[in-house]
XYZ file of C-alpha atoms in Angstrom:
601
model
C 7.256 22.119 -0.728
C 5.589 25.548 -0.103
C 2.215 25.768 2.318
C -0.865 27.120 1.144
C -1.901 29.851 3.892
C -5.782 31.442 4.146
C -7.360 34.114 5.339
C -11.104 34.175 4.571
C -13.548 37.309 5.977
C -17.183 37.207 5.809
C -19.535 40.032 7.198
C -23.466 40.735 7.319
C -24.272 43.134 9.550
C -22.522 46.611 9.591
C -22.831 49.083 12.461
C -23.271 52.088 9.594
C -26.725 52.122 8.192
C -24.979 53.086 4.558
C -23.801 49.566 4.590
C -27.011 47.962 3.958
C -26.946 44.286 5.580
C -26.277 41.015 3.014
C -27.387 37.822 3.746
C -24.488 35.614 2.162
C -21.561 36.697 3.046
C -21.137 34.634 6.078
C -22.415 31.735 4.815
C -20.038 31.657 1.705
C -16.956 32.226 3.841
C -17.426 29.834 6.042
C -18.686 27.184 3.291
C -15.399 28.058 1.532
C -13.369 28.134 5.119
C -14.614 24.586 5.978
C -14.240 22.948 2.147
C -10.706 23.767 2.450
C -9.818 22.197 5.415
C -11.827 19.319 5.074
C -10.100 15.946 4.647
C -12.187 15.232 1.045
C -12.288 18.734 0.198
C -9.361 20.807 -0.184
C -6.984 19.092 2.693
C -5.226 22.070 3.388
C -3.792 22.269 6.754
C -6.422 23.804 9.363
C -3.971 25.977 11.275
C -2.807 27.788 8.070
C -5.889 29.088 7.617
C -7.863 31.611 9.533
C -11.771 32.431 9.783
C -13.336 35.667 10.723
C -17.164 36.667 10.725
C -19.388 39.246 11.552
C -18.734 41.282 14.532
C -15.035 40.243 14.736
C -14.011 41.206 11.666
C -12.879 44.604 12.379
C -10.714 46.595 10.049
C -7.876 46.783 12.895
C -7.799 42.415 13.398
C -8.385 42.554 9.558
C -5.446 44.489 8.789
C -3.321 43.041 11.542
C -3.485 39.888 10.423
C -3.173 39.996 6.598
C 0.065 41.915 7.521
C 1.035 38.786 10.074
C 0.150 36.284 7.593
C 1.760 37.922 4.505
C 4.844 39.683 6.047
C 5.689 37.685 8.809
C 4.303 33.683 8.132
C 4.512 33.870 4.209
C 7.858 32.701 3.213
C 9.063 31.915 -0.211
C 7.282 28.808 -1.887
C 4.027 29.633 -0.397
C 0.804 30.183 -1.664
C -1.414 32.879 0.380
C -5.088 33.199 -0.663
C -7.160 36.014 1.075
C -11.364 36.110 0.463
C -13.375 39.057 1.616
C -17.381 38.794 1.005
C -18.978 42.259 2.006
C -19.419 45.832 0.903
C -16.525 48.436 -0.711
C -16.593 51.684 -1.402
C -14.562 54.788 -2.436
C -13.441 57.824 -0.491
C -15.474 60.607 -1.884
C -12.332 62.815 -0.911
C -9.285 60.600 -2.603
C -11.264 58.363 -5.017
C -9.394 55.685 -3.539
C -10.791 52.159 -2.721
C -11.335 50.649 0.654
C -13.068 47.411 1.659
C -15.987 48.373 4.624
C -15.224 45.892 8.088
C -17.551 45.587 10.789
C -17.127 48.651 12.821
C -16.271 50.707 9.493
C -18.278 53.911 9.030
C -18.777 55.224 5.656
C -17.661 59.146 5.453
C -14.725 57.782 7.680
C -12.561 55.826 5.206
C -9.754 55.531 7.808
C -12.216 52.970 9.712
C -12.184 50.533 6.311
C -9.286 48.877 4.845
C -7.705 50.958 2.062
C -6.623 48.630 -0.647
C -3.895 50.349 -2.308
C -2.170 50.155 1.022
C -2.816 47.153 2.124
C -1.291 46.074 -0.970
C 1.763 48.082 -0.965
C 2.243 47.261 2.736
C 0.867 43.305 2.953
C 1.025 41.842 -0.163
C 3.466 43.159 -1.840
C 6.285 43.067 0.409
C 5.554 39.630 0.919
C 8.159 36.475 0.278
C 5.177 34.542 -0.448
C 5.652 32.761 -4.393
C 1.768 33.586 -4.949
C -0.723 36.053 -3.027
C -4.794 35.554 -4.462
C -6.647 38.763 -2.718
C -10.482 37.673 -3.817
C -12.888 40.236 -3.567
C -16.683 39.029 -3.623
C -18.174 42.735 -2.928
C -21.277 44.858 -2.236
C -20.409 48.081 -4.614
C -21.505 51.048 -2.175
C -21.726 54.823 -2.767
C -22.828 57.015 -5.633
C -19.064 58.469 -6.509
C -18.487 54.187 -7.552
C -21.430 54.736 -10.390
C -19.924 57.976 -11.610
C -16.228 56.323 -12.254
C -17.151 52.729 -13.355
C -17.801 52.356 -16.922
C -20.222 49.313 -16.647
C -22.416 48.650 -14.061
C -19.872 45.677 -12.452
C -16.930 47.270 -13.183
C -13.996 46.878 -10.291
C -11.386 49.393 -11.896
C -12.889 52.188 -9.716
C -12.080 50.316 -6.788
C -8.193 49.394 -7.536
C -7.777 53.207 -9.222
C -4.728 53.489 -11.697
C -2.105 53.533 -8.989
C -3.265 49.609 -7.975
C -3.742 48.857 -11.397
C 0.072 49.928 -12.333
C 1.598 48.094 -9.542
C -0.310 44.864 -9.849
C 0.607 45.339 -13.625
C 4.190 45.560 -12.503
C 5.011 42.710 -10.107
C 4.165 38.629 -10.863
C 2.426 36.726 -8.157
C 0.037 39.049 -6.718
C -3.401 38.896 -8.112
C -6.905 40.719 -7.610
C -9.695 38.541 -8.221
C -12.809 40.451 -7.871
C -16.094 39.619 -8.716
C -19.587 41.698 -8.203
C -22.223 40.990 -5.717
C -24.081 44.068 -6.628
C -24.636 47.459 -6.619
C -26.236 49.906 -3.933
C -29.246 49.552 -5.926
C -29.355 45.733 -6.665
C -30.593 42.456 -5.166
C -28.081 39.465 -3.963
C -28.237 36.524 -5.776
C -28.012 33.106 -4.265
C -28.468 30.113 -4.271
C -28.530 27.199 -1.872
C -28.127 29.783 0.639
C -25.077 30.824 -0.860
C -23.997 33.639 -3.093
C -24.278 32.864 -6.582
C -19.911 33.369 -7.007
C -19.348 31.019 -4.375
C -21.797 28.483 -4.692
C -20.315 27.953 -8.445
C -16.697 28.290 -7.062
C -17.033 25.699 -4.709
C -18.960 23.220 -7.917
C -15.858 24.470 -9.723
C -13.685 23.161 -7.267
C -14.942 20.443 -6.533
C -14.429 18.726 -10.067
C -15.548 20.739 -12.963
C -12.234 22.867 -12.574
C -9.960 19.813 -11.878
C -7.451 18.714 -13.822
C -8.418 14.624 -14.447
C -5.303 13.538 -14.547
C -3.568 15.196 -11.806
C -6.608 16.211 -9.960
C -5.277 19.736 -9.275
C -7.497 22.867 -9.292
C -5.825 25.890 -10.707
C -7.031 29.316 -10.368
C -6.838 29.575 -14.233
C -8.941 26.784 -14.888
C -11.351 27.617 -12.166
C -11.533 31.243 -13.240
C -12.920 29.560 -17.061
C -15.324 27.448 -15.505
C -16.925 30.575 -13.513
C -16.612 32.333 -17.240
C -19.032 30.134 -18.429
C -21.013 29.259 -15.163
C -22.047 32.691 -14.130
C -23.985 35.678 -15.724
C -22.118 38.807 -16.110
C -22.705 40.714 -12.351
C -20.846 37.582 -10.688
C -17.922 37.253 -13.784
C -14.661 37.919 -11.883
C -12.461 40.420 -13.110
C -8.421 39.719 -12.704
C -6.251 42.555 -11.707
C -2.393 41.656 -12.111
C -0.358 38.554 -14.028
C 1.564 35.254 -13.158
C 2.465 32.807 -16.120
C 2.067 30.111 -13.508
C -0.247 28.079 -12.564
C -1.570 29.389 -8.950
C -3.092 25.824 -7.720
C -5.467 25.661 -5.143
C -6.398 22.520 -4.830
C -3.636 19.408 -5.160
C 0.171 18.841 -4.961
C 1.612 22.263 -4.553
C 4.124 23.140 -7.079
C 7.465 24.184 -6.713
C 7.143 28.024 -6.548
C 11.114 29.677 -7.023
C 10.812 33.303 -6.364
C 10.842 35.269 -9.398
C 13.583 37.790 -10.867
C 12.843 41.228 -11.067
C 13.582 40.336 -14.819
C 11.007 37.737 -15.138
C 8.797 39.827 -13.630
C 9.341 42.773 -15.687
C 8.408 40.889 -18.604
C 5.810 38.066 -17.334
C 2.818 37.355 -19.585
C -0.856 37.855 -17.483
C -1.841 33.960 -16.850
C -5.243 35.295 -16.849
C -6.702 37.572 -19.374
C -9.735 38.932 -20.445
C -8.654 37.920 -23.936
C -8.308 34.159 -23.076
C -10.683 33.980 -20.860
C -13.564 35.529 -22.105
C -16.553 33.362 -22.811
C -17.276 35.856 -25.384
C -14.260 35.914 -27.495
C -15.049 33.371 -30.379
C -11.079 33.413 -31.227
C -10.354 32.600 -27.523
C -12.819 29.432 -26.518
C -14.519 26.570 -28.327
C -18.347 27.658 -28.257
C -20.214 27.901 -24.905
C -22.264 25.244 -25.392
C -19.542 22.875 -26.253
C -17.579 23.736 -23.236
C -20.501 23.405 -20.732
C -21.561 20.315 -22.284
C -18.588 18.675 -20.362
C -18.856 20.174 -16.588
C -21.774 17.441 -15.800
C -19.076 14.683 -16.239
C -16.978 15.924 -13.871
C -17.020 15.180 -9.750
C -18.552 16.848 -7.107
C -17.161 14.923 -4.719
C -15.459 17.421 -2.659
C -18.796 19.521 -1.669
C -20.052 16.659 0.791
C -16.748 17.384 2.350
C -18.564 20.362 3.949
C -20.806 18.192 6.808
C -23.086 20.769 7.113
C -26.888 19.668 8.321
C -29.296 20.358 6.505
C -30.612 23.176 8.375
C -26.700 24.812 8.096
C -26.647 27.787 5.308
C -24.354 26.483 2.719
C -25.784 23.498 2.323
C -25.643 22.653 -1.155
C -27.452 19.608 -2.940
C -26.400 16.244 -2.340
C -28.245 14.666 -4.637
C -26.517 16.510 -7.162
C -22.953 15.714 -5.422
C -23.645 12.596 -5.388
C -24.579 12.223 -9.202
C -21.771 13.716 -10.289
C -19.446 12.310 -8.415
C -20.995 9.070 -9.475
C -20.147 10.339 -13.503
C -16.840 11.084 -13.176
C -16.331 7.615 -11.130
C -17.650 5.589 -14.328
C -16.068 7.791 -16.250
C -12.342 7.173 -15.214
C -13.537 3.310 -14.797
C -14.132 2.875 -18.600
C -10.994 5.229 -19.202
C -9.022 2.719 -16.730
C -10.699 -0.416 -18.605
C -9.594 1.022 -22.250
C -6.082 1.478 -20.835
C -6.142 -2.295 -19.398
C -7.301 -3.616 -23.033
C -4.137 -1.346 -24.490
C -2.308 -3.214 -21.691
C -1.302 -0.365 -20.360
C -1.475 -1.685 -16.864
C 0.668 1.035 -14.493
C -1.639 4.122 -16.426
C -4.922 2.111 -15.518
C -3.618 1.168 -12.002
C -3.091 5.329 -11.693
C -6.795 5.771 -13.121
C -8.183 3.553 -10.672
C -6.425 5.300 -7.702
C -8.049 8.436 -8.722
C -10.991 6.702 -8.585
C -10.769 5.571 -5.473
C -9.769 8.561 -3.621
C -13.086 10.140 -4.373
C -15.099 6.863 -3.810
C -12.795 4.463 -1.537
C -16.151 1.908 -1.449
C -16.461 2.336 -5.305
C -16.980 -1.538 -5.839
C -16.268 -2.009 -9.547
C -13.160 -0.027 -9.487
C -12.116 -1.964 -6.527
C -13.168 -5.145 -8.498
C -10.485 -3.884 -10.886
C -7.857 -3.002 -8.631
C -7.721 -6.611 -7.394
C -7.595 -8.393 -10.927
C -4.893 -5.961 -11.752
C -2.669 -6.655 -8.571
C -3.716 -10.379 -9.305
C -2.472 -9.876 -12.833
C 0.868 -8.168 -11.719
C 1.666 -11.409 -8.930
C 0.693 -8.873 -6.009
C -1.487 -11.762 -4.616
C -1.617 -11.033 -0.863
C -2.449 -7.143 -1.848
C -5.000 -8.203 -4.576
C -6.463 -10.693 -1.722
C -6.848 -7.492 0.481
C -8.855 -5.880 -1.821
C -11.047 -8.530 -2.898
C -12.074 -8.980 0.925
C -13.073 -5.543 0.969
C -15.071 -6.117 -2.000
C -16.817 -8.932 0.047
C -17.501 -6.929 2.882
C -18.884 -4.104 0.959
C -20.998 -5.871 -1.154
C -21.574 -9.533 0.069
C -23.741 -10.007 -2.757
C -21.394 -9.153 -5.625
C -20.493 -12.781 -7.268
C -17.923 -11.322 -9.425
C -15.969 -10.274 -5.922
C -16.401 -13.870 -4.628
C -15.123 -15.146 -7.719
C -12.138 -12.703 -7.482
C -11.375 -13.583 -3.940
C -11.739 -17.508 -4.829
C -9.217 -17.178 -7.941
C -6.612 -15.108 -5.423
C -7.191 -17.849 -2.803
C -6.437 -20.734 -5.027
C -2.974 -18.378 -6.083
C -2.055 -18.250 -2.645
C -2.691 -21.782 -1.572
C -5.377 -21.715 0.516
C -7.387 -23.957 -1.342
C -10.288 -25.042 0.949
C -11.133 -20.791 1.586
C -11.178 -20.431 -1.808
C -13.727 -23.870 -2.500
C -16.163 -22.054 0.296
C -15.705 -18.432 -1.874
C -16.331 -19.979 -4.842
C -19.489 -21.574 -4.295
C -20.618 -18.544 -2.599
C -19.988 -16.967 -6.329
C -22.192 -19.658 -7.887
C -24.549 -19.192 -5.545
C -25.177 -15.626 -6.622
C -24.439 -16.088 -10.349
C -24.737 -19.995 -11.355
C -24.392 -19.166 -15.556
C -20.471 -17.378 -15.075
C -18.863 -19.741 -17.369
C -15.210 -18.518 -16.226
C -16.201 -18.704 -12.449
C -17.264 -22.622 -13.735
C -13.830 -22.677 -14.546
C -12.181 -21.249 -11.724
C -14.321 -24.091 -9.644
C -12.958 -26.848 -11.613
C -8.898 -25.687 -11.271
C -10.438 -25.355 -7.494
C -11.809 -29.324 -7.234
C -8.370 -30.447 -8.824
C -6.597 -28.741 -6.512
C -8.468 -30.659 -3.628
C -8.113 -33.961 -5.753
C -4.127 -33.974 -5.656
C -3.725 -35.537 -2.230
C -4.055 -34.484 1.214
C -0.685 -32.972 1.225
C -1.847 -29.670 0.356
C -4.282 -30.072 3.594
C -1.464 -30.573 5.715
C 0.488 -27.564 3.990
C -1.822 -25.281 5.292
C -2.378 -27.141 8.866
C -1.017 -24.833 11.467
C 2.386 -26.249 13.137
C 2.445 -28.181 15.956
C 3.641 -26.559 19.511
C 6.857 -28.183 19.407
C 7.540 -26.297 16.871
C 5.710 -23.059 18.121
C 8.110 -23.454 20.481
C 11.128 -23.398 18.875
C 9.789 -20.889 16.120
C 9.663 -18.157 19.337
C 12.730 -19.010 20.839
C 12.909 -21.264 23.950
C 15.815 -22.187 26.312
C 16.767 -25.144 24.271
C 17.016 -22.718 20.955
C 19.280 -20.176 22.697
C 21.144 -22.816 24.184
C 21.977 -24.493 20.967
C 22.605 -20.684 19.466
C 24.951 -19.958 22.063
C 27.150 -23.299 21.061
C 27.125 -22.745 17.333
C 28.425 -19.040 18.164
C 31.177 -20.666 20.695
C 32.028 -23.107 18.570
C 32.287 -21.246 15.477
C 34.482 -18.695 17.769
C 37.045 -21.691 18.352
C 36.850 -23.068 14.860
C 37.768 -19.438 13.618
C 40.463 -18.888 15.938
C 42.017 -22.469 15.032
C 42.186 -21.693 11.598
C 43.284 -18.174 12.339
C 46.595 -19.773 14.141
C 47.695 -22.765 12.638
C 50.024 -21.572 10.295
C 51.764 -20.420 13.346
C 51.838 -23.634 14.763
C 52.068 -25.625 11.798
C 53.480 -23.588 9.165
C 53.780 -25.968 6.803
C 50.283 -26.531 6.208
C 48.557 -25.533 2.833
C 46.980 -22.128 3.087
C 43.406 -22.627 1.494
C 42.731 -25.121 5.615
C 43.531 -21.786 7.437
C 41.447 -19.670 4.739
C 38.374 -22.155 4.721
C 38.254 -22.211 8.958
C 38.421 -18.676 8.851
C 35.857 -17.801 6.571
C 33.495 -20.696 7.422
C 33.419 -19.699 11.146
C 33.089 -16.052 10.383
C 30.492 -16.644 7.947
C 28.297 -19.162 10.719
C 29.080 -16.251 13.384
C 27.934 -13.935 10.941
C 24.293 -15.841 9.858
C 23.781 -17.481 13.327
C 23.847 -13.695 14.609
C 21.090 -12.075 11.855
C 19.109 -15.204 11.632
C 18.561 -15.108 15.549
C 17.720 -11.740 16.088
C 15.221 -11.570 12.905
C 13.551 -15.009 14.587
C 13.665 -14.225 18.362
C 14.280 -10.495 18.895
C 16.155 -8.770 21.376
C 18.157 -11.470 23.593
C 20.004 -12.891 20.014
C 21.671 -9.406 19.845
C 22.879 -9.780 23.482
C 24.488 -12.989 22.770
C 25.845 -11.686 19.657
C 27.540 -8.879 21.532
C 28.741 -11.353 24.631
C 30.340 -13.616 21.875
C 31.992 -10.392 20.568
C 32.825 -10.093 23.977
C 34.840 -12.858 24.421
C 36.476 -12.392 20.974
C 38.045 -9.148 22.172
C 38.889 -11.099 25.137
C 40.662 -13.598 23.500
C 42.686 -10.740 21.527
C 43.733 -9.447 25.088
C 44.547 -12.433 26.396
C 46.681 -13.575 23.475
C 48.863 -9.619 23.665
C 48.837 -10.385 27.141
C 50.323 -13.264 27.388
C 51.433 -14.099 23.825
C 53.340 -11.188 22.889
C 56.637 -12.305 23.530
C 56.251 -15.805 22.476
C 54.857 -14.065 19.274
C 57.579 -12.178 18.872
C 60.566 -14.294 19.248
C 58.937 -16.781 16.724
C 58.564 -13.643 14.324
C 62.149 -12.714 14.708
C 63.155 -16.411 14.267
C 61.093 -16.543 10.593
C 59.861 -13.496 9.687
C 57.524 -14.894 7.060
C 55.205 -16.003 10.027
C 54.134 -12.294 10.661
C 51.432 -13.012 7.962
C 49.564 -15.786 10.133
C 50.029 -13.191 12.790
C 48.340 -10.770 11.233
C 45.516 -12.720 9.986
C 44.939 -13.803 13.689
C 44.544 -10.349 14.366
C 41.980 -9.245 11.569
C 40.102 -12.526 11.911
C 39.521 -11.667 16.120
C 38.872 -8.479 14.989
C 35.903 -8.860 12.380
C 34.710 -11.537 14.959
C 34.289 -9.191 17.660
C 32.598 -6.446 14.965
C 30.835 -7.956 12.302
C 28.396 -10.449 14.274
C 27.285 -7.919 16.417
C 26.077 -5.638 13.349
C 24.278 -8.388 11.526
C 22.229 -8.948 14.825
C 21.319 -5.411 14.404
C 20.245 -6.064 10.975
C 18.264 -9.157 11.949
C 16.678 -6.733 15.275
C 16.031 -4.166 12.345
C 14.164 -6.275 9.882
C 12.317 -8.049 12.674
C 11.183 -4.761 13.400
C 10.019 -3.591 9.869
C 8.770 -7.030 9.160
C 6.406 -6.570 11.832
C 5.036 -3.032 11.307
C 4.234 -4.107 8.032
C 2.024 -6.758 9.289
C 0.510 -4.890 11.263
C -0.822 -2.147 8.760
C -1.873 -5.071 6.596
C-alpha cells in the first residue's frame, strides 16, 4: 500500500518590496497542514508530511527538500502532494516561471524556485505513482500581463516547454489556481483564502465519495468548479486516467509504461470539468443543490481556537455533518426494509465514523447485531446508547430485549421499566415486558443460573493443588494404559487386535485433551506437566532399547510377525512424548487470545 507524502509552503512577508505582503497564505497552509494530519480529518501520517512558513521557507530548504522528498523518500506506489501559497513571477530575461520564497528578490530569478526545473529535476525523476504540485499564487510583474491571455491565466507561468513535458508523462500534475494579480485584492474568507477555505469544505464531504468515503482530486477539482468564481478556478496542467485520492484507502498505484503513458487520456480536463460546458455537467444549479447534504465533518478536525486564523464555522460543520448523518441513516433504514442487512450494517459504519455518539444510528447498529445473533456485541452497543443518552427509552428497550437474549433476566426487568418510565404508550416495549415477567415466572432456576459459583468451585475453576494433582494422575495413568495396549500383542499375541487399538488410541486421545483442556483452564504450569509426562514417555522408550533390545529381538527372530506390535510400541511412545505437549501449546495459545479479547471488550 503506497504512502501519501506532503510538502505544504506558506509565506506572507517577503524581504523584496516587489513582493507585496498577503495575508492568507500562512493561514491556509497551515489549516490545510493540520486537516491532513488530523485523526478526523485526513489521517495521513504526521511524519510524511512537512510544514514550512514565513521566514523559513527559503528557496534553498524549499528546493532541498522537494528534491529529498520526491527523489530520495518517494518510491513507487506513493502519492506526493506539494502546496505553495505566495507570489510567482517570470524572468523578464528568459520568460520562464519561478515561484518567489522568502529571501527571493525579484530581478534575481536565481533566488526563486524555477519551475521548469524543479520539475525536470524533482518531480519528474521521481518513482513516486502520483506527484500533485498545487500552486495557490500571487501573479507578480508586468511581463505576466503581457503573455497571459486572460487576466488568471497560469500558461505564462509553466511556458510551452512545462506544458509539453507535463503533456508527455502520466502522474505529474500542476494544479494552479489564482490569488490575484499585482493589481488585485485577496479574497478570503474565514481568515482563509477563498481556494482553500472551499478546498478544505470540499474535502471535508462535498467532494467525498458516499460510499467509499474517498476524496479524489477529480472530484474535488468539480466541486471547486462550481464553488468558486473564476480568479480562484484552478487550472490543470498535465494528465493521469487515475484517480489521484487524497483522502481514504490509497489505491494500488503500479508504475506506468512508457506506453501507457504515451497514450494516457488527461483525468482532468477543461472539457469535463468546466462548469460552463452545458455538454459536460448537469446544470449548475442542479449540481450545487446537492453539496449542502454532504458532511463537514472533517473541518472540526482542525482544533483551532477561535482566535486561530483558519478558523472556519462550526456551526456550519456541525449542520452539515448532521445532514449527511440522517442522510445515510434513512439510506441504511431503506436497505434494512430491502433486507439487505450486510449493505445497511456498512451504511451505518460510515455513519459512525463521522459521529461515533450518533445515537439513532447506534440504536440501529444494536437491533441489527441483535437481529444477526451477535447478542453480546449488540449488548455493547446498546450500553453505550444508555450512557449517551440515559433518557432515550427506545435504547432501554433495546438493552432490555438483548438482556432477556442473553439470560440475564432480572438486568433486563430493571432496563425495561426504566423504558416505560420514559415512554409508558410503546406497545412493543409492553411486549418485551411481558416475555420479561414470564421469564421471571418459570421458577427460580433461572435465578440460580445466573448466581455466581460458589468458591469451591472458584477454586477448582483456577487451578488448585488438588486439580493438578488429579491432572497429573489422569496423564500417568493414561501413559500406562497406552503403553499396555501398545505391548500386549507382544506378550499375548493371541489377543484380538481392535483391545491393543482401543488402549492405544483411548490413552493417547485422554493425554491428548487432558493436555489442551489444562493449559486453556489454568495457564502456564499444565504445559510443564504436559512436557514432564512427555518426559517420561521418551524415558520409557530409552529404557525399553536399553534394556529390551535383545529380549526384543530374539522374540522377533523367533516369529517375525511380532515386529508389528513392535513397531506400534514405538510410534505409540513416540506420539506420546510429541503430541501432548503441542496441544498444551494450543490450550496456552487460546488461553491467551481468549483473554485479550476480553479485555478489549
Amino acid at each position: 500500500m503506497g504512502r501519501r507524502l506532503g510538502l505544504i509552503i506558506g509565506i506572507n512577508e517577503y524581504q523584496h518590496s516587489a513582493f507585496r505582503p498577503l495575508q492568507f497564505a500562512e493561514n491556509d497552509a497551515r489549516a490545510l497542514a493540520q486537516w491532513l494530519v488530523n485523526a478526523r480529518g485526513g489521517k495521513w501520517v504526521p511524519s510524511d508530511l512537512q510544514l514550512i512558513l514565513g521566514a523559513q521557507a527559503t528557496s534553498e530548504l524549499a528546493e532541498a527538500l522537494i528534491t529529498q522528498l520526491c527523489v530520495n523518500v518517494a518510491e513507487p506506489g506513493d502519492l506526493v502532494f506539494i502546496y505553495y501559497a505566495g507570489h510567482a513571477f517570470l524572468d523578464e530575461a528568459s520568460g520562464d516561471g519561478y515561484l518567489a520564497l522568502a529571501n527571493t528578490r525579484y530581478r534575481q530569478p536565481t533566488t526563486g524556485l524555477h519551475l521548469l526545473a524543479i520539475v525536470r529535476q524533482a518531480l519528474l525523476q521521481s518513482r513516486a505513482a502520483q506527484i500533485v504540485l498545487m500552486l495557490d499564487c500571487f501573479q507578480t510583474g508586468p511581463i505576466w500581463s503581457m503573455r497571459r491571455t486572460f487576466p488568471f491565466d497560469f500558461k505564462p507561468l509553466l511556458g510551452p516547454k512545462l506544458q509539453n513535458d507535463l503533456n508527455q508523462t502520466q502522474g505529474c500534475l500542476l494544479y494552479c489556481s489564482c490569488r490575484g494579480n499585482e493589481y488585485a485584492l485577496e479574497a478570503g474568507e474565514k481568515k482563509l483564502g477563498r481556494l482553500a477555505y472551499y478546498m478544505l469544505l470540499g474535502l471535508c464531504g462535498p467532494a467525498a465519495d458516499p460510499a467509499s468515503g474517498q476524496v479524489t482530486l477529480q472530484n474535488l477539482h468539480r466541486f471547486l468548479s462550481y464553488s468558486v468564481e473564476e480568479q480562484h478556478q484552478p487550472q490543470v496542467f498535465g494528465q493521469d486516467q487515475r484517480p489521484i485520492v487524497l483522502v481514504g484507502e490509497m489505491p494500488s498505484l503500479a508504475p506506468s509504461s512508457p506506453q501507457e503513458q504515451a497514450y494516457a487520456t488527461p483525468a482532468i480536463t477543461k472539457s469535463k470539468l468546466d462548469p460552463k460546458s452545458a455538454a459536460a455537467q448537469p446544470p449548475i444549479s442542479s449540481q450545487l443543490a446537492e453539496y449542502p447534504q454532504q458532511s463537514s465533518a472533517g473541518i472540526a478536525s482542525m482544533q483551532m481556537s477561535p482566535t486561530t486564523s483558519g478558523q472556519l464555522s462550526l456551526s456550519l460543520i456541525e449542520q452539515n455533518r448532521k445532514q449527511q448523518c440522517i442522510k445515510l441513516l434513512n439510506q441504511a433504514r431503506q436497505l434494512v426494509q430491502m433486507e439487505d442487512l450486510p449493505q445497511a450494517f456498512d451504511v451505518i459504519e460510515n455513519i459512525l465514523q463521522m459521529a461515533p455518539d450518533f445515537v439513532d444510528a447506534l440504536i440501529l447498529k444494536g437491533q441489527l447485531l441483535g437481529a444477526t445473533g451477535r447478542f453480546q456485541e449488540a449488548l455493547t452497543v446498546a450500553n453505550q446508547v444508555v450512557q449517551t443518552d440515559p433518557g432515550n427509552a427506545l435504547g432501554w428497550s433495546l438493552r432490555a430485549a438483548l438482556l432477556t437474549n442473553t439470560g440475564q433476566i432480572q438486568e433486563a426487568s430493571f432496563a425495561i421499566e426504566r423504558s416505560i418510565a420514559l415512554n409508558p404508550n410503546d406497545p412493543e416495549t409492553q411486549a418485551i415486558r411481558e416475555t420479561i415477567l414470564a421469564s421471571l415466572a418459570r421458577g427460580p432456576q433461572l435465578e440460580r443460573a445466573q448466581q455466581p459459583p460458589s468458591a469451591a468451585s472458584q477454586r477448582v475453576k483456577q487451578g488448585g493443588p488438588a486439580s493438578f494433582l488429579i491432572s497429573a494422575g489422569i496423564q500417568v495413568l493414561a501413559l500406562i494404559v497406552g503403553a499396555i495396549g501398545a505391548s500386549i500383542l507382544i506378550v499375548q499375541p493371541h489377543l484380538p487386535i481392535i483391545v491393543a487399538l482401543l488402549l492405544e488410541s483411548s490413552a493417547l486421545a485422554a493425554l491428548c485433551v487432558n493436555a489442551a483442556r489444562g493449559a486453556y483452564l489454568y495457564g502456564a504450569m499444565r504445559l510443564v506437566l504436559a512436557i514432564v509426562i512427555s518426559l517420561l514417555a521418551v524415558g520409557a522408550v530409552l529404557a525399553l532399547y536399553k534394556f529390551g533390545y535383545r529380549w526384543f529381538t530374539t522374540k522377533v527372530i523367533a516369529s517375525p510377525p511380532l515386529i508389528v506390535p513392535v513397531l506400534f510400541l514405538g510410534f505409540w511412545l513416540a506420539a506420546a512424548a510429541i503430541l501432548p505437549p503441542l496441544a498444551a501449546l494450543g490450550g496456552l495459545i487460546g488461553r491467551v487470545v481468549v483473554g485479550a479479547r476480553r479485555k478489549r471488550r
